[in-house]
XYZ file of C-alpha atoms in Angstrom:
487
model
C -18.864 43.953 10.338
C -17.060 42.855 7.235
C -17.596 39.313 6.158
C -14.283 37.194 4.406
C -15.648 34.219 2.831
C -13.576 32.253 0.786
C -14.653 30.435 -2.395
C -13.898 27.352 -3.520
C -13.407 28.148 -8.103
C -14.006 25.389 -10.661
C -13.146 22.078 -8.455
C -9.227 24.056 -8.185
C -7.445 26.324 -4.835
C -7.722 29.043 -6.907
C -10.257 30.777 -4.628
C -11.410 34.233 -4.221
C -11.754 36.286 -1.267
C -15.087 38.305 -0.777
C -14.323 41.873 1.130
C -17.788 44.226 0.462
C -18.988 42.685 -2.575
C -14.709 42.426 -4.079
C -13.243 39.272 -5.921
C -10.210 39.166 -5.758
C -8.350 36.076 -6.303
C -5.579 34.470 -3.625
C -3.099 32.966 -5.799
C 0.196 36.063 -5.871
C 3.311 35.559 -7.123
C 4.582 35.859 -3.592
C 3.329 32.375 -2.689
C 5.465 29.553 -2.300
C 4.878 26.691 -4.247
C 5.904 23.026 -4.048
C 4.341 20.197 -6.221
C 4.012 16.505 -4.753
C 4.364 13.294 -6.996
C 1.906 10.878 -5.723
C -1.738 11.311 -4.765
C -0.877 8.222 -2.152
C -0.670 8.607 1.899
C 2.985 9.637 1.484
C 2.012 12.136 -0.836
C -1.174 13.616 1.136
C 0.530 13.613 4.619
C 3.351 15.635 3.231
C 1.067 17.883 1.392
C -0.864 18.300 4.345
C 2.312 19.090 6.701
C 3.027 21.748 4.412
C -0.288 23.367 3.991
C -0.301 23.826 7.731
C 2.764 25.449 8.478
C 2.621 28.491 6.501
C -0.272 30.326 5.026
C 1.782 30.956 2.011
C 2.159 27.847 0.733
C 0.432 26.486 -2.145
C 0.347 22.465 -2.530
C -0.108 20.244 -6.197
C -0.475 17.003 -6.184
C 0.585 15.005 -9.259
C -0.947 11.181 -9.324
C -0.740 8.856 -12.394
C -3.944 7.316 -11.966
C -7.066 9.461 -12.530
C -8.161 8.400 -8.906
C -6.581 8.932 -5.601
C -5.001 7.061 -2.266
C -2.669 5.041 -3.727
C -2.678 1.668 -0.690
C -5.144 3.082 1.060
C -7.361 2.493 -1.737
C -5.412 -0.593 -3.581
C -3.560 -2.192 -0.883
C -5.628 -1.983 2.489
C -7.488 -5.547 2.637
C -11.322 -5.035 2.240
C -12.060 -5.993 5.220
C -10.157 -3.650 7.157
C -12.552 -0.179 6.799
C -11.349 1.159 9.674
C -8.053 1.649 8.339
C -9.386 3.668 4.976
C -11.216 6.276 7.460
C -7.981 8.516 6.949
C -9.398 9.362 3.400
C -11.765 11.960 5.044
C -8.726 13.370 6.266
C -7.216 13.270 2.848
C -10.348 14.938 1.112
C -10.087 17.747 3.273
C -6.677 18.351 1.918
C -7.220 18.082 -1.780
C -10.199 20.071 -0.990
C -8.247 23.168 1.019
C -8.190 25.871 -1.144
C -4.931 26.219 -0.795
C -3.930 22.571 -2.052
C -4.989 20.816 -5.975
C -5.057 16.938 -7.610
C -4.052 16.413 -10.504
C -4.414 12.293 -11.415
C -4.204 11.176 -14.621
C -0.544 12.555 -15.278
C 1.877 10.416 -15.478
C 5.004 12.351 -13.997
C 8.411 11.265 -16.172
C 6.100 10.509 -19.489
C 3.811 14.001 -19.371
C 6.282 15.822 -17.552
C 9.270 15.526 -16.814
C 10.704 15.558 -13.188
C 12.996 18.857 -14.009
C 10.060 20.181 -15.969
C 8.568 20.232 -12.815
C 11.460 21.438 -11.089
C 11.458 24.780 -13.056
C 7.813 25.595 -12.689
C 7.766 24.910 -8.326
C 10.039 26.192 -5.849
C 10.403 22.238 -4.589
C 9.050 18.822 -5.763
C 8.524 16.490 -3.400
C 8.663 12.876 -5.090
C 6.404 10.743 -2.856
C 5.203 8.219 -5.325
C 5.979 4.785 -3.860
C 6.467 1.413 -4.554
C 5.618 -0.610 -7.574
C 7.823 -3.307 -8.420
C 7.842 -7.084 -6.934
C 11.029 -7.700 -5.111
C 11.806 -11.727 -7.198
C 12.855 -14.887 -4.888
C 15.478 -14.724 -7.355
C 14.894 -18.873 -7.942
C 14.645 -20.951 -10.654
C 10.566 -21.980 -11.766
C 9.395 -18.405 -10.309
C 8.012 -17.287 -13.553
C 5.807 -19.840 -13.791
C 1.937 -20.248 -14.166
C 0.795 -20.606 -10.064
C 2.591 -17.935 -8.948
C 2.027 -14.736 -7.824
C 3.430 -11.385 -6.316
C 1.558 -10.206 -2.850
C 1.957 -6.868 -4.567
C -0.486 -8.196 -7.705
C -2.966 -10.171 -5.165
C -3.415 -7.486 -3.349
C -3.790 -5.401 -6.501
C -6.185 -8.061 -8.158
C -8.552 -7.877 -5.311
C -8.967 -4.401 -4.470
C -9.428 -3.493 -8.244
C -5.785 -1.548 -9.086
C -6.311 -1.583 -12.727
C -2.806 -2.902 -13.923
C -3.767 -6.030 -11.947
C -7.699 -6.164 -12.785
C -7.296 -9.003 -15.138
C -4.584 -11.146 -13.047
C -6.950 -14.503 -13.091
C -5.446 -16.271 -10.531
C -5.444 -20.237 -10.187
C -7.278 -21.255 -7.346
C -7.981 -25.137 -8.201
C -5.468 -26.280 -6.440
C -6.566 -27.592 -2.724
C -2.833 -26.080 -0.684
C -1.772 -22.500 -1.651
C 2.234 -21.461 0.012
C 2.506 -17.855 0.790
C 5.943 -16.556 1.193
C 6.587 -13.973 3.760
C 5.185 -13.287 7.271
C 4.511 -9.597 7.259
C 1.068 -7.996 7.809
C 1.020 -8.206 3.897
C 0.957 -11.895 3.873
C -1.357 -12.735 6.291
C -3.578 -10.188 4.223
C -2.996 -12.569 1.620
C -4.149 -15.557 3.619
C -6.604 -14.130 5.247
C -8.686 -13.789 2.179
C -8.173 -17.015 0.666
C -9.491 -18.860 3.523
C -12.469 -15.268 4.964
C -16.120 -17.304 3.695
C -16.868 -15.312 0.811
C -20.949 -14.005 3.211
C -18.138 -11.575 4.879
C -16.153 -10.761 1.950
C -19.582 -9.658 -0.158
C -20.415 -6.532 2.630
C -16.573 -5.411 1.735
C -15.341 -3.143 -0.827
C -13.461 -6.232 -2.541
C -13.852 -6.212 -6.379
C -16.691 -8.799 -8.529
C -14.666 -10.832 -9.719
C -11.997 -11.429 -6.967
C -15.485 -12.353 -4.676
C -16.885 -14.306 -7.574
C -12.898 -16.260 -7.563
C -13.020 -16.766 -4.132
C -16.912 -18.544 -3.736
C -15.228 -21.033 -6.201
C -11.599 -21.295 -5.186
C -10.976 -24.794 -4.051
C -7.979 -23.665 -1.326
C -8.395 -24.689 2.205
C -4.747 -24.721 3.116
C -2.454 -22.286 3.108
C 0.732 -22.278 4.705
C 2.801 -18.957 5.184
C 6.744 -19.363 5.257
C 9.335 -17.886 6.801
C 13.173 -18.289 6.507
C 13.373 -17.273 10.290
C 12.226 -18.207 13.559
C 8.677 -17.151 15.815
C 10.831 -14.095 17.159
C 10.821 -12.355 14.074
C 7.973 -12.793 12.564
C 6.701 -9.433 10.976
C 3.277 -9.085 11.304
C 1.210 -7.108 13.930
C -0.685 -8.526 16.678
C -3.912 -7.561 15.386
C -3.008 -9.111 12.272
C -2.432 -12.614 14.076
C -5.175 -12.756 16.538
C -7.673 -12.030 13.088
C -6.217 -15.478 11.384
C -6.473 -17.140 14.780
C -10.226 -16.224 15.127
C -11.153 -16.632 11.388
C -14.609 -18.246 11.675
C -14.364 -22.267 9.424
C -10.642 -21.743 10.342
C -8.549 -23.682 12.420
C -4.226 -23.427 12.779
C -1.817 -25.873 12.872
C 1.121 -25.697 14.037
C 4.501 -27.248 14.206
C 5.509 -27.410 17.982
C 8.502 -28.391 17.576
C 9.142 -25.122 15.709
C 9.242 -22.798 18.428
C 11.164 -24.764 20.523
C 13.118 -21.980 22.934
C 10.575 -19.341 22.149
C 9.716 -18.991 25.753
C 12.349 -19.156 27.227
C 14.223 -16.051 24.382
C 10.705 -13.438 26.120
C 12.444 -12.379 28.732
C 14.803 -10.216 26.029
C 12.286 -9.368 23.788
C 10.106 -6.040 23.761
C 6.891 -5.636 24.630
C 4.994 -5.699 21.696
C 6.746 -8.164 20.328
C 6.053 -10.361 23.015
C 2.654 -10.025 23.124
C 2.731 -10.908 19.643
C 4.877 -14.113 20.648
C 2.567 -15.267 23.660
C -0.461 -15.011 21.141
C 2.172 -18.005 18.834
C 3.164 -19.796 21.746
C -0.804 -19.855 23.191
C -1.878 -20.979 19.492
C 1.460 -24.035 18.752
C 0.973 -25.385 21.999
C -2.025 -24.309 24.850
C -4.859 -26.835 24.602
C -7.970 -24.649 23.828
C -11.070 -24.512 25.471
C -14.008 -26.684 24.956
C -15.617 -24.080 23.031
C -12.404 -23.462 20.802
C -11.616 -27.179 20.385
C -15.451 -27.572 19.394
C -15.130 -24.724 16.642
C -11.538 -25.839 15.715
C -13.240 -29.560 14.871
C -16.205 -28.237 12.618
C -13.460 -25.613 10.554
C -13.214 -26.837 7.171
C -10.119 -24.921 6.388
C -6.433 -24.671 7.777
C -3.349 -22.143 8.441
C -0.030 -22.996 9.101
C 2.860 -20.708 10.452
C 6.001 -22.650 8.922
C 9.556 -21.318 9.875
C 13.144 -21.762 8.842
C 12.455 -22.018 4.957
C 13.316 -19.854 2.105
C 12.831 -21.221 -1.540
C 14.524 -22.899 -3.467
C 13.157 -23.439 -6.744
C 9.507 -23.681 -8.390
C 8.948 -26.712 -9.415
C 6.615 -27.969 -12.484
C 3.946 -29.961 -12.684
C 4.148 -33.742 -14.797
C 1.426 -32.876 -16.563
C 2.289 -29.263 -17.761
C 5.754 -27.865 -17.293
C 4.727 -23.982 -17.793
C 2.198 -24.473 -14.249
C 3.679 -25.177 -10.639
C 3.347 -27.951 -9.021
C 5.260 -27.667 -5.901
C 7.851 -25.549 -3.794
C 11.116 -26.914 -3.003
C 12.421 -24.968 0.506
C 15.565 -25.085 2.062
C 15.818 -25.681 6.451
C 17.272 -22.986 7.700
C 19.009 -22.979 10.912
C 19.642 -19.394 12.677
C 22.509 -17.607 13.746
C 22.390 -14.566 16.294
C 19.709 -14.499 18.115
C 16.634 -11.455 18.357
C 16.407 -9.125 14.967
C 19.182 -9.736 14.351
C 18.994 -13.022 13.659
C 20.223 -14.784 10.518
C 18.836 -18.200 8.710
C 21.825 -20.083 7.155
C 21.339 -23.338 5.189
C 21.362 -26.651 6.990
C 21.433 -28.672 3.411
C 18.313 -30.340 3.912
C 15.850 -29.869 2.020
C 11.855 -29.872 1.681
C 8.926 -29.742 -1.255
C 5.612 -28.759 -0.180
C 3.675 -29.621 -3.489
C 0.975 -26.580 -3.802
C -1.027 -25.024 -6.880
C -0.203 -21.424 -5.659
C 2.310 -19.373 -4.290
C 2.238 -16.008 -3.281
C 5.849 -14.227 -2.573
C 5.218 -11.993 -0.070
C 8.647 -10.366 0.060
C 8.513 -6.830 -0.256
C 7.922 -3.721 -2.561
C 10.005 -1.910 -4.298
C 10.581 1.269 -5.027
C 11.324 1.948 -8.998
C 13.887 5.591 -10.814
C 11.051 7.336 -12.571
C 13.258 9.861 -14.244
C 16.446 9.777 -15.832
C 17.117 13.150 -13.683
C 16.941 11.577 -10.444
C 19.186 9.753 -8.381
C 18.707 6.859 -7.713
C 19.765 3.970 -5.648
C 18.882 0.322 -7.348
C 20.512 -1.756 -4.453
C 17.968 -0.247 -1.718
C 15.027 0.500 -4.531
C 15.133 4.635 -2.874
C 16.230 7.591 -3.843
C 19.212 8.966 -1.841
C 18.799 11.323 0.917
C 18.952 13.042 3.543
C 15.875 12.752 5.863
C 13.445 13.231 3.097
C 16.509 15.658 1.170
C 17.029 13.891 -2.178
C 21.519 13.989 -2.032
C 23.134 15.968 -4.748
C 19.739 17.771 -6.268
C 18.446 20.980 -4.351
C 14.961 21.328 -4.054
C 14.211 17.947 -4.658
C 12.364 16.231 -1.844
C 10.864 12.477 -1.462
C 8.696 10.269 1.637
C 7.326 7.916 2.296
C 8.218 4.086 0.780
C 10.523 6.153 -1.886
C 12.545 7.268 1.397
C 13.071 4.857 3.756
C 11.809 1.592 1.933
C 8.792 -0.425 2.173
C 8.175 -0.702 6.125
C 5.774 0.730 8.485
C 1.983 0.956 8.307
C 0.426 3.783 8.126
C 1.284 5.877 11.170
C 4.854 5.334 10.026
C 4.202 7.177 6.606
C 2.276 9.677 8.669
C 5.428 10.338 10.570
C 8.004 9.836 7.861
C 6.126 12.064 5.702
C 5.718 15.033 8.471
C 9.081 15.111 8.731
C 9.692 15.457 5.499
C 7.969 17.999 5.084
C 9.771 19.782 8.182
C 12.927 19.177 6.531
C 11.524 21.310 3.365
C 10.369 24.193 5.587
C 13.631 24.223 7.680
C 15.557 24.724 4.319
C 13.243 27.750 3.385
C 14.079 28.514 6.524
C 17.172 28.966 6.607
C 18.121 30.103 3.310
C 18.998 26.688 1.950
C 16.519 26.456 0.060
C 16.041 29.121 -2.811
C 12.021 30.914 -2.985
C 13.209 34.463 -3.879
C 11.970 34.518 -7.133
C 8.213 33.866 -8.147
C 7.063 30.461 -9.722
C 4.709 29.963 -12.286
C 3.097 26.085 -10.645
C 0.328 24.474 -12.175
C -0.072 27.995 -14.450
C 2.656 27.093 -16.270
C 2.456 23.020 -15.760
C -0.451 23.392 -16.959
C 0.513 25.552 -20.225
C 2.473 22.666 -21.106
C -0.282 20.437 -20.437
C -2.765 22.385 -23.146
C 0.854 21.824 -25.727
C 0.956 17.869 -24.369
C -2.953 16.833 -24.896
C -2.796 15.921 -21.547
C -6.138 16.174 -19.631
C -5.801 16.069 -16.138
C -8.839 14.518 -13.655
C -9.402 17.087 -10.792
C -10.002 15.971 -7.646
C -14.112 16.869 -7.883
C -13.402 15.037 -10.854
C -12.775 12.100 -8.679
C -15.588 12.836 -6.455
C -18.264 11.910 -9.696
C -15.673 8.740 -10.050
C -16.644 7.544 -5.925
C -20.114 8.865 -6.571
C -20.720 6.670 -9.346
C -18.199 3.406 -7.460
C -21.064 4.178 -4.563
C -23.932 4.285 -6.280
C -23.024 0.668 -8.020
C -21.820 -0.861 -4.670
C -25.356 -0.557 -3.060
C -27.083 -1.435 -5.640
C -24.644 -5.406 -4.926
C -25.392 -4.292 -0.922
C -21.505 -3.132 -0.806
C -19.829 0.333 0.154
C -18.686 0.304 -3.317
C -17.757 -1.645 -6.268
C -14.436 0.159 -7.495
C -14.140 1.017 -11.512
C -11.481 -1.426 -13.033
C -10.618 0.250 -16.793
C -8.933 3.180 -16.472
C -10.798 4.439 -19.405
C -13.965 3.933 -17.519
C -12.951 6.039 -14.766
C -11.795 8.613 -17.340
C -15.288 8.733 -19.160
C -16.891 8.819 -15.391
C -14.560 11.125 -14.926
C -15.543 13.761 -17.785
C -19.145 13.253 -17.430
């Protein structure tokens, strides 16, 4: 019986078949070559969808940082390790013989999108949303005001945010937004340090939170309880968070119980939990727990930011936020917040804006809609750009959870495959793929980090974490990552 064995060579997909002792390279001129720009969930799911669909498909993933996994590594809350289990799936994709990962490659600078298009049959842009949406109000640049994206990046070890050093000296923090990220930030601010020190939170964030004086967190939203964007799981975690108690304004739930008849089941469960938390008298055990609580959180509704107000002692630092009081026009998901003319000032020394991430243009050759902050596309096909596709938040805007991104990315993979089958995407000419791009990198002094290089970083982080009783201690500096990867 003939035995065929697939080998991985030099940490790359250029595998080889062993047939009767004769070595033969898998890669052929007829292979379909696709590159994916962005090594986060969208990029890996797109690559997975393509590789599984066709045996003649080779996919290269290019990532700006030396480390893969994007928001799974840098966005998921440290106390949600189960969400990070998808990393094992992404690792299987990266280690597939027809997939290669190239980190520390800045597309748009190290290599242009047009150069990638020349080397590959198709290019899929999946680089996510690394910009911040701004409030657009006076004072938002004062010290003590942070975007949730940057704050999350700080406690999750994103190199760009590792030096953030947020001021946690005030009693009250205001978070603008009612989405899952807003609740993640609130939970991290109020969690007992004993819980956090068993997670992969960065040591500098853990040290800062251990000294934090924040005891009260207000989560402020412009609309009402029926419109909150968080999941019931996230809200339940807040309700049950040790050492904390909720303080709701009962008047803000007027008429909500009656409106429940019209809402879908997931929304109904979420709203019922809010109503129970805000209006029902808890049982004796829960009352006792709340009495002992030293920290407080509150969902506030019908409020929009008007201005961030400075401290009289330090005009560069935040002292309070002025909120417009709103009423709703319409009902359900489509209800609009309309200012009543009434305002309210809230004293606080920390403001975190969780009003959305946004994608940024990567290359002047790629169409971009600055208003929607997406690449204009139809089912993932970039408009007026043959052979160019997009997936993830760059395709839809920053919405949904990892499962949403998975489906979105598989859809883009299907679109690309349909275009191959229909002849819309011309794959008749041979393409050089990473071989051609590698020659450009050679000339330009670009040294990509392979997946086996990343595994050295992973091993070092795990070792440092074990020494502290944590799953990992992330490297925060890109240069240090590169040193470890190339050791």
